[in-house]
Each structure stands twice: as C-alpha cells, then as structure tokens.
Amino acid sequence: MRNSLRPLALAAALAFGAATAMTASAQTPSGYIANDSTLLSVSATSDAKRTPNIATISTGVVTQAADANAAMRANAEQMAKVVAAIKAAGIAERDIQTSGINLSPQYRYVENQPPAITGYQANNNVNLVVRDLSKLGKILDSLVATGANQINGPTFDIDDKEKDVAFDEARRGAIEKAQARAEMYAKTLGMKVRRIVSVSEGGRFAPPMPMPMMAMRMEKAGAAADTSVSPGENTLSMSLDVVFELGK
C-alpha cells in the first residue's frame, strides 16, 4: 500500500511545483501568497538633480627635444612649476594624482626608406580635484601661465553622494512611480493592489557631468582673458524592482 502511494505523492508534488512557478513568474517572494492572487513585477526609475560641488581636471606638460634625456629633463622642470602652481592654488595633496608619464620617439617618414627618429616627446599628466568651483577659472589660467600646455576637462561631480539625500529623493520618486503603475494595472484588470511583496534596488546611476565648453571672456578691451566655466546640474538616478500582490 505504501509503495502504491509514492507515484501519487510524486505527481502531486510536481503539479504543485509547476503551479508555483507559473504564479511567481520565476520569482520566489517571501511570505504567504493567497491562491487568488496575481503577482505583478514593476521596474521604475526616478531622478534627482543636484548642483555639482567638485570638478576634476587633467593637466600636464608636453615637451620635445633631440634626445630622450633632454626631453625628460625639460618636461620635469616645466612640470615642477605646474605642480607648484596647483599647490599654490590650495589643492590638497590627496586631490593631486599622476595619471601618466610617457616618452616616445618622433619619426620622419620618407617613401621607400625606413622611418628615422628625429627627436623625442615627453608627456606628464596629473588629475586634480577642485573643491572650490569659484576658483576653477583662475586655476585653469594659472596652469597655462606656469607652463601647462595640455588641459582636459573639467568633469563636474558631486562629492560624497552617499551622504546626500538626493538618492533618497530618487528612491521615493521611483516607489511612487511603481505604485502608480501597479494601481493602473490593477484597475485595468479589475483588481486591487493588496500589498508590496518585495522591493529591490536595481541600481543607482550618478555619472559625472560631461565636460562643458570653456569660454574665454574679455572683461574689457586689452584686458587679460578670464576662463569662464559653468557647472550646470548633475542627475542622480535610482532604479527599483517592486513586486506587488494583486487580488479581487
């Protein structure tokens, strides 16, 4: 008798497992789900705007000379002046980082002849973080005045985003969007939203603002040019995956 019940028990278990998989849509939310319920999974994203408070700049020196040693020496001398100007502008040591040092030969190409080395080019670049954006234009001008002949940036960002409430604003916006969408689906289906079964953060996204155009503005005729930079706004995004229980 016991052996005859095993096939029935196995069939019942398989049938129950299949029904559970269909109801949960490949999800297994915790808690009890009523038999007359439908699970609805909604993804929603919301943004929060913030004015950037830091800027990252890449700057450096490119020098050329007939031999490698002379190119590196000239580069080191000029770069020392640039670094001194950076520190004089109040940039902390922790905000100055060498991003690349490169020495490469320069070639002359003539048809039907092997390339001939004509000299060497040395590059030294640093990344620096400017935390007082009101000084950004003057810092850029001082870098060029002291010998920097390569500048890229600035890239604007928000310092210590985790302590800012912007992500929480985005979370609230995302959950409100998800709730409204669930209500719409429920109403269309002639049902009601019973509860939220689960919430998970799909991801957060806070890209640095792309480099703006740096404009040179003349204060008056004959005056020195002043570099004007506008930080604009950055967007912080939050994505949520929310599972709702719908029922009659």
Short mmCIF file of C-alpha atoms in Angstrom, two decimals:
data_model
loop_
_atom_site.label_atom_id
_atom_site.label_comp_id
_atom_site.label_asym_id
_atom_site.label_seq_id
_atom_site.Cartn_x
_atom_site.Cartn_y
_atom_site.Cartn_z
CA MET A 1 0.00 0.00 0.00
CA ARG A 2 2.84 2.35 0.90
CA ASN A 3 4.58 1.75 -2.42
CA SER A 4 1.38 2.46 -4.38
CA LEU A 5 1.08 5.92 -2.78
CA ARG A 6 4.53 7.05 -3.89
CA PRO A 7 3.63 7.77 -7.56
CA LEU A 8 0.61 9.78 -6.44
CA ALA A 9 2.67 11.80 -3.99
CA LEU A 10 5.32 12.47 -6.61
CA ALA A 11 2.74 13.58 -9.18
CA ALA A 12 1.12 15.90 -6.65
CA ALA A 13 4.48 17.43 -5.76
CA LEU A 14 5.35 18.06 -9.41
CA ALA A 15 1.96 19.61 -10.12
CA PHE A 16 2.26 21.90 -7.08
CA GLY A 17 5.77 22.94 -8.13
CA ALA A 18 4.65 23.79 -11.66
CA ALA A 19 1.73 25.86 -10.38
CA THR A 20 4.00 27.76 -8.01
CA ALA A 21 6.48 28.56 -10.80
CA MET A 22 3.69 29.89 -13.03
CA THR A 23 2.23 32.09 -10.29
CA ALA A 24 5.54 33.55 -9.15
CA SER A 25 6.87 34.24 -12.66
CA ALA A 26 10.26 32.74 -11.85
CA GLN A 27 10.35 34.64 -8.52
CA THR A 28 10.02 33.29 -5.00
CA PRO A 29 8.91 36.21 -2.80
CA SER A 30 8.88 35.61 0.93
CA GLY A 31 5.59 35.44 2.83
CA TYR A 32 2.23 33.83 2.16
CA ILE A 33 0.61 34.43 -1.24
CA ALA A 34 -3.11 33.76 -1.49
CA ASN A 35 -4.36 31.32 -4.12
CA ASP A 36 -6.47 34.00 -5.82
CA SER A 37 -3.53 36.45 -6.09
CA THR A 38 -1.60 37.64 -9.09
CA LEU A 39 1.98 38.83 -8.74
CA LEU A 40 2.99 41.93 -10.66
CA SER A 41 6.65 42.92 -11.11
CA VAL A 42 7.28 46.60 -11.87
CA SER A 43 10.55 48.40 -12.58
CA ALA A 44 10.68 52.16 -12.07
CA THR A 45 13.40 54.79 -12.24
CA SER A 46 13.43 58.29 -10.80
CA ASP A 47 15.93 61.14 -10.92
CA ALA A 48 17.12 63.84 -8.54
CA LYS A 49 19.01 66.97 -9.60
CA ARG A 50 21.99 68.42 -7.79
CA THR A 51 24.42 71.25 -8.47
CA PRO A 52 27.96 69.84 -8.71
CA ASN A 53 30.40 70.87 -5.99
CA ILE A 54 33.67 69.40 -7.31
CA ALA A 55 35.45 69.36 -10.67
CA THR A 56 38.16 67.05 -12.00
CA ILE A 57 40.78 68.38 -14.39
CA SER A 58 43.55 66.62 -16.27
CA THR A 59 46.53 68.83 -16.97
CA GLY A 60 50.13 68.32 -17.96
CA VAL A 61 53.15 69.23 -19.99
CA VAL A 62 54.34 68.04 -23.40
CA THR A 63 57.97 68.73 -24.33
CA GLN A 64 60.13 67.81 -27.29
CA ALA A 65 63.90 67.55 -27.68
CA ALA A 66 66.52 65.98 -29.89
CA ASP A 67 67.33 63.24 -27.37
CA ALA A 68 65.26 61.40 -24.78
CA ASN A 69 67.16 62.67 -21.75
CA ALA A 70 66.76 66.31 -22.76
CA ALA A 71 63.03 65.83 -23.40
CA MET A 72 62.51 64.30 -19.94
CA ARG A 73 64.62 66.96 -18.18
CA ALA A 74 62.75 69.80 -19.86
CA ASN A 75 59.45 68.15 -19.02
CA ALA A 76 60.39 67.67 -15.36
CA GLU A 77 61.41 71.32 -14.98
CA GLN A 78 58.24 72.63 -16.57
CA MET A 79 56.03 70.16 -14.71
CA ALA A 80 57.54 71.17 -11.37
CA LYS A 81 56.30 74.73 -11.99
CA VAL A 82 52.83 73.44 -12.87
CA VAL A 83 52.61 71.32 -9.70
CA ALA A 84 53.80 74.28 -7.63
CA ALA A 85 51.00 76.39 -9.14
CA ILE A 86 48.49 73.65 -8.34
CA LYS A 87 49.55 73.57 -4.68
CA ALA A 88 49.66 77.38 -4.51
CA ALA A 89 46.01 77.37 -5.62
CA GLY A 90 45.11 75.44 -2.45
CA ILE A 91 44.69 71.98 -3.99
CA ALA A 92 45.41 69.34 -1.33
CA GLU A 93 47.93 66.53 -1.88
CA ARG A 94 45.14 63.94 -1.77
CA ASP A 95 43.48 65.68 -4.74
CA ILE A 96 46.58 65.53 -6.98
CA GLN A 97 47.36 62.27 -8.75
CA THR A 98 49.76 61.49 -11.58
CA SER A 99 47.77 59.90 -14.39
CA GLY A 100 50.52 59.16 -16.89
CA ILE A 101 54.15 59.70 -17.85
CA ASN A 102 55.16 58.90 -21.39
CA LEU A 103 58.27 59.19 -23.54
CA SER A 104 58.05 58.37 -27.24
CA PRO A 105 60.28 58.85 -30.28
CA GLN A 106 59.21 61.13 -33.12
CA TYR A 107 59.70 59.80 -36.64
CA ARG A 108 60.21 61.20 -40.11
CA TYR A 109 58.69 59.10 -42.85
CA VAL A 110 60.14 59.08 -46.37
CA GLU A 111 58.85 56.85 -49.12
CA ASN A 112 60.89 53.68 -49.70
CA GLN A 113 63.04 54.40 -46.63
CA PRO A 114 62.82 53.13 -43.06
CA PRO A 115 61.42 55.64 -40.51
CA ALA A 116 64.09 57.89 -39.00
CA ILE A 117 63.94 59.18 -35.41
CA THR A 118 64.01 62.97 -35.39
CA GLY A 119 63.59 63.53 -31.65
CA TYR A 120 61.63 62.58 -28.56
CA GLN A 121 58.42 63.74 -26.96
CA ALA A 122 57.81 63.57 -23.19
CA ASN A 123 54.38 63.79 -21.55
CA ASN A 124 53.48 64.12 -17.88
CA ASN A 125 49.84 64.46 -16.80
CA VAL A 126 48.11 64.80 -13.44
CA ASN A 127 44.48 64.67 -12.40
CA LEU A 128 43.39 67.19 -9.82
CA VAL A 129 40.15 67.72 -7.95
CA VAL A 130 38.98 71.31 -7.45
CA ARG A 131 36.64 71.58 -4.45
CA ASP A 132 36.07 75.33 -4.64
CA LEU A 133 34.41 75.84 -8.01
CA SER A 134 34.55 79.62 -7.66
CA LYS A 135 38.33 79.33 -8.16
CA LEU A 136 38.15 77.00 -11.15
CA GLY A 137 38.60 79.63 -13.87
CA LYS A 138 41.58 81.22 -12.15
CA ILE A 139 43.20 77.83 -11.57
CA LEU A 140 42.92 76.99 -15.25
CA ASP A 141 44.50 80.32 -16.17
CA SER A 142 47.33 79.87 -13.67
CA LEU A 143 48.12 76.39 -15.01
CA VAL A 144 48.60 77.73 -18.52
CA ALA A 145 50.58 80.73 -17.26
CA THR A 146 53.07 78.46 -15.46
CA GLY A 147 53.72 76.12 -18.37
CA ALA A 148 50.85 73.62 -18.72
CA ASN A 149 50.24 73.09 -22.42
CA GLN A 150 47.70 70.27 -22.09
CA ILE A 151 44.35 70.59 -20.29
CA ASN A 152 41.32 68.29 -20.43
CA GLY A 153 38.11 68.85 -18.52
CA PRO A 154 36.65 69.86 -16.27
CA THR A 155 34.33 67.00 -15.37
CA PHE A 156 31.77 68.01 -12.74
CA ASP A 157 30.59 65.69 -9.98
CA ILE A 158 29.04 65.61 -6.51
CA ASP A 159 31.31 64.92 -3.56
CA ASP A 160 30.24 62.17 -1.13
CA LYS A 161 26.98 61.30 -2.91
CA GLU A 162 26.08 58.69 -0.27
CA LYS A 163 25.64 61.36 2.41
CA ASP A 164 23.45 63.46 0.14
CA VAL A 165 19.70 62.92 0.38
CA ALA A 166 19.39 63.03 -3.41
CA PHE A 167 19.38 59.24 -3.74
CA ASP A 168 16.60 59.02 -1.13
CA GLU A 169 14.60 61.55 -3.14
CA ALA A 170 15.08 59.38 -6.20
CA ARG A 171 14.05 56.28 -4.23
CA ARG A 172 10.80 57.93 -3.12
CA GLY A 173 10.10 59.03 -6.67
CA ALA A 174 10.74 55.52 -8.01
CA ILE A 175 8.47 53.83 -5.45
CA GLU A 176 5.70 56.35 -6.18
CA LYS A 177 6.01 55.63 -9.91
CA ALA A 178 5.93 51.88 -9.28
CA GLN A 179 2.87 52.23 -7.03
CA ALA A 180 1.01 54.34 -9.61
CA ARG A 181 1.84 51.82 -12.34
CA ALA A 182 0.64 48.93 -10.20
CA GLU A 183 -2.63 50.75 -9.49
CA MET A 184 -3.11 51.27 -13.21
CA TYR A 185 -2.56 47.58 -13.99
CA ALA A 186 -4.85 46.52 -11.15
CA LYS A 187 -7.65 48.83 -12.27
CA THR A 188 -7.32 47.64 -15.88
CA LEU A 189 -7.57 44.03 -14.72
CA GLY A 190 -10.49 44.73 -12.40
CA MET A 191 -8.35 44.04 -9.33
CA LYS A 192 -6.82 45.86 -6.37
CA VAL A 193 -3.29 46.23 -5.09
CA ARG A 194 -3.17 44.24 -1.87
CA ARG A 195 0.41 44.83 -0.80
CA ILE A 196 4.05 45.08 -1.81
CA VAL A 197 5.70 41.68 -1.70
CA SER A 198 9.30 42.77 -2.26
CA VAL A 199 11.44 45.77 -3.18
CA SER A 200 14.96 45.62 -4.55
CA GLU A 201 17.27 48.32 -5.84
CA GLY A 202 18.03 47.63 -9.47
CA GLY A 203 20.89 50.12 -9.45
CA ARG A 204 21.94 53.70 -8.98
CA PHE A 205 23.49 55.93 -11.58
CA ALA A 206 25.22 59.23 -11.00
CA PRO A 207 27.51 59.93 -13.95
CA PRO A 208 29.86 62.91 -13.78
CA MET A 209 28.62 65.72 -15.97
CA PRO A 210 30.37 65.72 -19.36
CA MET A 211 32.98 68.35 -20.00
CA PRO A 212 31.40 71.70 -20.88
CA MET A 213 32.81 74.15 -23.32
CA MET A 214 35.30 76.50 -21.70
CA ALA A 215 34.74 80.03 -22.91
CA MET A 216 37.29 82.81 -22.95
CA ARG A 217 35.69 86.11 -21.94
CA MET A 218 37.33 89.51 -22.28
CA GLU A 219 36.42 91.84 -19.40
CA LYS A 220 37.32 94.87 -21.47
CA ALA A 221 39.38 95.71 -24.49
CA GLY A 222 43.02 94.92 -23.91
CA ALA A 223 42.36 93.04 -20.64
CA ALA A 224 43.63 89.54 -19.96
CA ALA A 225 41.23 86.75 -20.86
CA ASP A 226 39.36 85.09 -18.00
CA THR A 227 38.28 81.48 -18.39
CA SER A 228 34.56 81.13 -17.63
CA VAL A 229 33.14 77.71 -16.71
CA SER A 230 29.52 76.81 -15.83
CA PRO A 231 28.92 73.65 -13.73
CA GLY A 232 25.20 73.28 -14.53
CA GLU A 233 23.38 70.35 -12.85
CA ASN A 234 24.05 66.63 -12.39
CA THR A 235 21.40 63.90 -12.44
CA LEU A 236 21.34 61.10 -9.86
CA SER A 237 19.12 58.15 -10.82
CA MET A 238 17.70 55.28 -8.79
CA SER A 239 16.05 52.16 -10.23
CA LEU A 240 13.76 49.90 -8.17
CA ASP A 241 12.23 46.49 -8.88
CA VAL A 242 8.96 46.13 -6.96
CA VAL A 243 6.71 43.05 -6.76
CA PHE A 244 3.04 43.70 -5.93
CA GLU A 245 0.29 41.28 -4.94
CA LEU A 246 -2.95 41.93 -6.83
CA GLY A 247 -6.34 40.46 -5.96
CA LYS A 248 -10.08 40.91 -6.28
#
